[in-house]
Structures are given as C-alpha cells and as structure tokens.
Amino acid sequence: MSFPDLLASLGSRFEGLRGKLTANQPLSAVTWLRAGGPAQLLFQPADEEDLAQFLSVLPEEIPVLTIGLGSNLLVRDGGIEGVVIRLGARGFGAVEVLDGGRIRAGAAVPDKRLAEAAADAGIGGFAFYTGIPGGIGGALRMNAGAHGTETCNRLVEVTAIDRKGARHVLTNADMGYSYRHSSAAPGLVFTSAVFEGPLEDEAKIRTEMAEVVAHRERAQPIREKTGGSTFKNPPGNSAWKVIDAAGCRGLTVGGAQMSEMHCNFMINTGTATGHDLELLGETVRRRVREHSGVELEWEIKRLGQFLPGEEISPFLD
C-alpha cells in the first residue's frame, strides 16, 4: 500500500531543510518487530533547529507522529498517514555530563548508552536503563522503568518543540507522570532531557548494571524480533503471570508468537505481519479476561491504519 505523495505536493515549503525527507518509506525496517506498512512522509531532521523549521512550515491539518528507536512500536500494515518524524543519532544522540550529578541526553540516545555514560561519570541511579531496549525519547513519553525505578525518578527537565516550531522546557511536574504514562501534550516532540542521580562509586554502579544485564539475558528473549513487554502489569499483579495462567505461553497467530521464555514478550518469528501481531495480542487479552477477569492494557504502542478487511475490534470493548 502507498499514500499520495506529500513531498510532491508540499516540497516547496521545505526548501532550506537539512534533514532527509522520504515519501512512502517502509517502517518495518526501523521497528524492532520488523512488521507494518509505510510512513506517508518520513522526516529525519538534522538537528533541533531543522526540526523546528520543518514543523513551523508544515500545515497544521497534517498529522505528525514522532518515533525513535522503534523498540516498542507495532505499525499496522496500512501504514501511517501524514508525517512520521524519526530522530536520529547525528542530531539527537549527544550525551553531556553536567555538574552536581546531572547529565543531559538527546532523545535518540539509547537508554543503555545513558546508563553507561552515567556510570563513567560516577552518577548512580541509572542501572535500570541498562535493561530497557529503547531510546530516551520513548522513555520520556511513556515513563519507562524497570527494577523499581522509573524515568520520573531521575528526570529534571525536558526540552521539546511544538507543532508551530516553538521551543519549550518542561519540568518533571509538567510531564504529568504516572505508571507508563505522561500527560505532556501529545504534539510535543521531545529533543533532549536533563537527568540527575547520586554520586556513587563506579564499581558499585557497574555491579548493579551487570546484575540487570544478567537478569535480562536469563529471563527475556533479547535475540528475537520483539518489542519488549507487550502489556502493562495490572495493579498488584504481573502481566506474564496472568498470561501464563490463561495458557498463552507460546501461543501463535501466523508468524507472531508469545515467547516461550517470557510470555509477556511478543515476537516475530520471521513472517509476522502487523495484523498477525495485533490479533495475537487481542487474543491474549480475551483469554486472560475470560480466565481471570483481568483486563490487560497494551504497553506496545499500536500505530497506523489497517489494510481493508483486516480491521481488528478490541475484544474487551
């Protein structure tokens, strides 16, 4: 499937941009699940200034979606209408150690790299990021966390660009954090953030990081095409426990499977479509509800539109 070429119709507006614009760019190559359709227009800005210029000239009626490393995205097979902004390492991948246990990271910095940089600087409290397979932009948006620590526990402030190209600095409180959620305006594109942690002995920090890595390698299918945790943990429970109890460990739909190793991880065995993956997830949600009465909420972000005839009605609505 392809969309009308936005670049052809709007190209004159984008003169002077230094980033890369591509019409009907397949997104399966940039998501960890390796499935899904194209972006109507993909923009990879050169830096924050380039991003602001682009947004200032883009018609407001055109929808915009920002992605980073694509680690927890399920793109539907019909693709994503409008503009997809993908922040890359060249313009948004810098890490800077500041005074007082603070560290600044661009939105495209992998979580693991921030943990490494903090350890190098003797800043503790970031070992949890070692086990999260994503980038800082996504961590900011969803309040990513693990091993008892969340992004909100370390965040000082966030820099963002709005749909008109204006720059904003948001405090931790402005982000409106809760479990795997931020109430910051969805139209904001996060470009960088400042974090803070206690000054600690590097050897101690490295030990904590090694423990996180060992746990992840032991318990998670990290060498598969996966999007990480598929569902949020229900209040007072673990998603994998209710999935396992409902008999969904190893469950398959087409080329999609709930991992045998960790049944809250959905994997693409090699041929899965976006439809396979989402149908598998909804099947798991239905079975869990029928078995235990628990209503699982997706943690993986499902984006885009279905192909004609492939619509999936959520089982729990």
PDB file of C-alpha atoms in Angstrom, residues 75-182:
ATOM      1  CA  VAL A  75       2.899  -0.452  12.965  1.00  0.00           C
ATOM      2  CA  ARG A  76      -0.247  -1.667  11.243  1.00  0.00           C
ATOM      3  CA  ASP A  77       0.032  -2.935   7.687  1.00  0.00           C
ATOM      4  CA  GLY A  78      -1.830   0.014   6.155  1.00  0.00           C
ATOM      5  CA  GLY A  79       0.916   2.342   7.313  1.00  0.00           C
ATOM      6  CA  ILE A  80       0.819   5.770   8.960  1.00  0.00           C
ATOM      7  CA  GLU A  81      -0.889   8.706   7.292  1.00  0.00           C
ATOM      8  CA  GLY A  82       0.797  12.096   7.500  1.00  0.00           C
ATOM      9  CA  VAL A  83       4.332  12.730   8.693  1.00  0.00           C
ATOM     10  CA  VAL A  84       6.480  10.416  10.783  1.00  0.00           C
ATOM     11  CA  ILE A  85       9.445  12.170  12.386  1.00  0.00           C
ATOM     12  CA  ARG A  86      12.361   9.923  13.244  1.00  0.00           C
ATOM     13  CA  LEU A  87      15.051  11.461  15.438  1.00  0.00           C
ATOM     14  CA  GLY A  88      18.496  10.094  14.636  1.00  0.00           C
ATOM     15  CA  ALA A  89      21.777   9.857  16.498  1.00  0.00           C
ATOM     16  CA  ARG A  90      23.531  12.517  14.411  1.00  0.00           C
ATOM     17  CA  GLY A  91      21.347  15.387  15.598  1.00  0.00           C
ATOM     18  CA  PHE A  92      19.848  13.991  18.778  1.00  0.00           C
ATOM     19  CA  GLY A  93      22.369  11.481  20.088  1.00  0.00           C
ATOM     20  CA  ALA A  94      24.670  13.576  22.275  1.00  0.00           C
ATOM     21  CA  VAL A  95      25.317  12.915  25.966  1.00  0.00           C
ATOM     22  CA  GLU A  96      26.800  15.653  28.168  1.00  0.00           C
ATOM     23  CA  VAL A  97      27.841  15.298  31.802  1.00  0.00           C
ATOM     24  CA  LEU A  98      26.890  18.378  33.849  1.00  0.00           C
ATOM     25  CA  ASP A  99      27.755  19.447  37.379  1.00  0.00           C
ATOM     26  CA  GLY A 100      26.093  18.096  40.502  1.00  0.00           C
ATOM     27  CA  GLY A 101      25.280  14.586  39.360  1.00  0.00           C
ATOM     28  CA  ARG A 102      23.357  15.784  36.320  1.00  0.00           C
ATOM     29  CA  ILE A 103      23.569  14.514  32.762  1.00  0.00           C
ATOM     30  CA  ARG A 104      21.943  15.713  29.528  1.00  0.00           C
ATOM     31  CA  ALA A 105      20.916  13.250  26.815  1.00  0.00           C
ATOM     32  CA  GLY A 106      19.424  13.690  23.369  1.00  0.00           C
ATOM     33  CA  ALA A 107      16.134  11.991  22.589  1.00  0.00           C
ATOM     34  CA  ALA A 108      17.796   9.496  20.225  1.00  0.00           C
ATOM     35  CA  VAL A 109      20.270   8.261  22.864  1.00  0.00           C
ATOM     36  CA  PRO A 110      19.656   4.574  23.663  1.00  0.00           C
ATOM     37  CA  ASP A 111      18.688   4.043  27.290  1.00  0.00           C
ATOM     38  CA  LYS A 112      21.649   1.703  27.714  1.00  0.00           C
ATOM     39  CA  ARG A 113      24.078   4.374  26.489  1.00  0.00           C
ATOM     40  CA  LEU A 114      22.799   6.876  29.047  1.00  0.00           C
ATOM     41  CA  ALA A 115      23.357   4.284  31.770  1.00  0.00           C
ATOM     42  CA  GLU A 116      26.920   3.739  30.529  1.00  0.00           C
ATOM     43  CA  ALA A 117      27.684   7.470  30.406  1.00  0.00           C
ATOM     44  CA  ALA A 118      26.302   7.960  33.908  1.00  0.00           C
ATOM     45  CA  ALA A 119      28.438   5.093  35.205  1.00  0.00           C
ATOM     46  CA  ASP A 120      31.545   6.568  33.564  1.00  0.00           C
ATOM     47  CA  ALA A 121      30.823   9.823  35.412  1.00  0.00           C
ATOM     48  CA  GLY A 122      30.143   8.112  38.743  1.00  0.00           C
ATOM     49  CA  ILE A 123      26.451   9.035  38.698  1.00  0.00           C
ATOM     50  CA  GLY A 124      24.256   6.349  40.225  1.00  0.00           C
ATOM     51  CA  GLY A 125      20.596   5.528  39.793  1.00  0.00           C
ATOM     52  CA  PHE A 126      20.614   4.733  36.075  1.00  0.00           C
ATOM     53  CA  ALA A 127      21.371   0.995  36.096  1.00  0.00           C
ATOM     54  CA  PHE A 128      17.695   0.264  35.364  1.00  0.00           C
ATOM     55  CA  TYR A 129      18.104   1.772  31.885  1.00  0.00           C
ATOM     56  CA  THR A 130      20.629  -0.944  31.033  1.00  0.00           C
ATOM     57  CA  GLY A 131      17.793  -3.415  30.648  1.00  0.00           C
ATOM     58  CA  ILE A 132      15.341  -1.255  28.685  1.00  0.00           C
ATOM     59  CA  PRO A 133      15.617  -1.734  24.892  1.00  0.00           C
ATOM     60  CA  GLY A 134      14.623   1.735  23.800  1.00  0.00           C
ATOM     61  CA  GLY A 135      15.666   5.364  23.478  1.00  0.00           C
ATOM     62  CA  ILE A 136      15.369   8.389  25.728  1.00  0.00           C
ATOM     63  CA  GLY A 137      12.561   9.988  23.714  1.00  0.00           C
ATOM     64  CA  GLY A 138      10.347   6.975  24.220  1.00  0.00           C
ATOM     65  CA  ALA A 139      11.383   6.688  27.859  1.00  0.00           C
ATOM     66  CA  LEU A 140      10.284  10.286  28.417  1.00  0.00           C
ATOM     67  CA  ARG A 141       6.939   9.769  26.707  1.00  0.00           C
ATOM     68  CA  MET A 142       5.992   6.524  28.495  1.00  0.00           C
ATOM     69  CA  ASN A 143       7.835   6.939  31.809  1.00  0.00           C
ATOM     70  CA  ALA A 144       9.891   3.823  31.094  1.00  0.00           C
ATOM     71  CA  GLY A 145      11.098   1.927  34.107  1.00  0.00           C
ATOM     72  CA  ALA A 146      12.399  -1.368  35.459  1.00  0.00           C
ATOM     73  CA  HIS A 147      13.734  -2.891  38.673  1.00  0.00           C
ATOM     74  CA  GLY A 148      11.855  -0.453  40.861  1.00  0.00           C
ATOM     75  CA  THR A 149      12.980   2.787  39.178  1.00  0.00           C
ATOM     76  CA  GLU A 150      11.172   4.896  36.573  1.00  0.00           C
ATOM     77  CA  THR A 151      12.195   7.767  34.329  1.00  0.00           C
ATOM     78  CA  CYS A 152      10.291  10.205  36.550  1.00  0.00           C
ATOM     79  CA  ASN A 153      12.619   9.321  39.456  1.00  0.00           C
ATOM     80  CA  ARG A 154      15.627  10.712  37.569  1.00  0.00           C
ATOM     81  CA  LEU A 155      14.227  13.438  35.322  1.00  0.00           C
ATOM     82  CA  VAL A 156      14.925  17.137  35.934  1.00  0.00           C
ATOM     83  CA  GLU A 157      13.649  18.784  32.751  1.00  0.00           C
ATOM     84  CA  VAL A 158      12.762  18.105  29.120  1.00  0.00           C
ATOM     85  CA  THR A 159      13.297  20.230  26.013  1.00  0.00           C
ATOM     86  CA  ALA A 160      10.593  19.937  23.358  1.00  0.00           C
ATOM     87  CA  ILE A 161       9.432  21.505  20.091  1.00  0.00           C
ATOM     88  CA  ASP A 162       5.710  22.113  19.483  1.00  0.00           C
ATOM     89  CA  ARG A 163       3.720  21.913  16.236  1.00  0.00           C
ATOM     90  CA  LYS A 164       4.441  25.566  15.458  1.00  0.00           C
ATOM     91  CA  GLY A 165       8.193  25.126  15.874  1.00  0.00           C
ATOM     92  CA  ALA A 166       8.426  26.858  19.267  1.00  0.00           C
ATOM     93  CA  ARG A 167      10.864  25.538  21.874  1.00  0.00           C
ATOM     94  CA  HIS A 168       9.694  24.641  25.390  1.00  0.00           C
ATOM     95  CA  VAL A 169      11.386  23.484  28.597  1.00  0.00           C
ATOM     96  CA  LEU A 170       9.200  21.282  30.793  1.00  0.00           C
ATOM     97  CA  THR A 171       9.847  20.408  34.431  1.00  0.00           C
ATOM     98  CA  ASN A 172       9.353  16.943  35.867  1.00  0.00           C
ATOM     99  CA  ALA A 173       6.000  18.087  37.242  1.00  0.00           C
ATOM    100  CA  ASP A 174       4.961  19.418  33.813  1.00  0.00           C
ATOM    101  CA  MET A 175       5.298  15.893  32.392  1.00  0.00           C
ATOM    102  CA  GLY A 176       2.387  14.592  34.476  1.00  0.00           C
ATOM    103  CA  TYR A 177       3.868  11.176  35.046  1.00  0.00           C
ATOM    104  CA  SER A 178       2.100   8.022  36.194  1.00  0.00           C
ATOM    105  CA  TYR A 179       2.763   4.337  35.544  1.00  0.00           C
ATOM    106  CA  ARG A 180       3.965   4.042  31.924  1.00  0.00           C
ATOM    107  CA  HIS A 181       2.289   7.320  31.042  1.00  0.00           C
ATOM    108  CA  SER A 182       2.936  11.018  30.599  1.00  0.00           C
TER     109      SER A 182
END
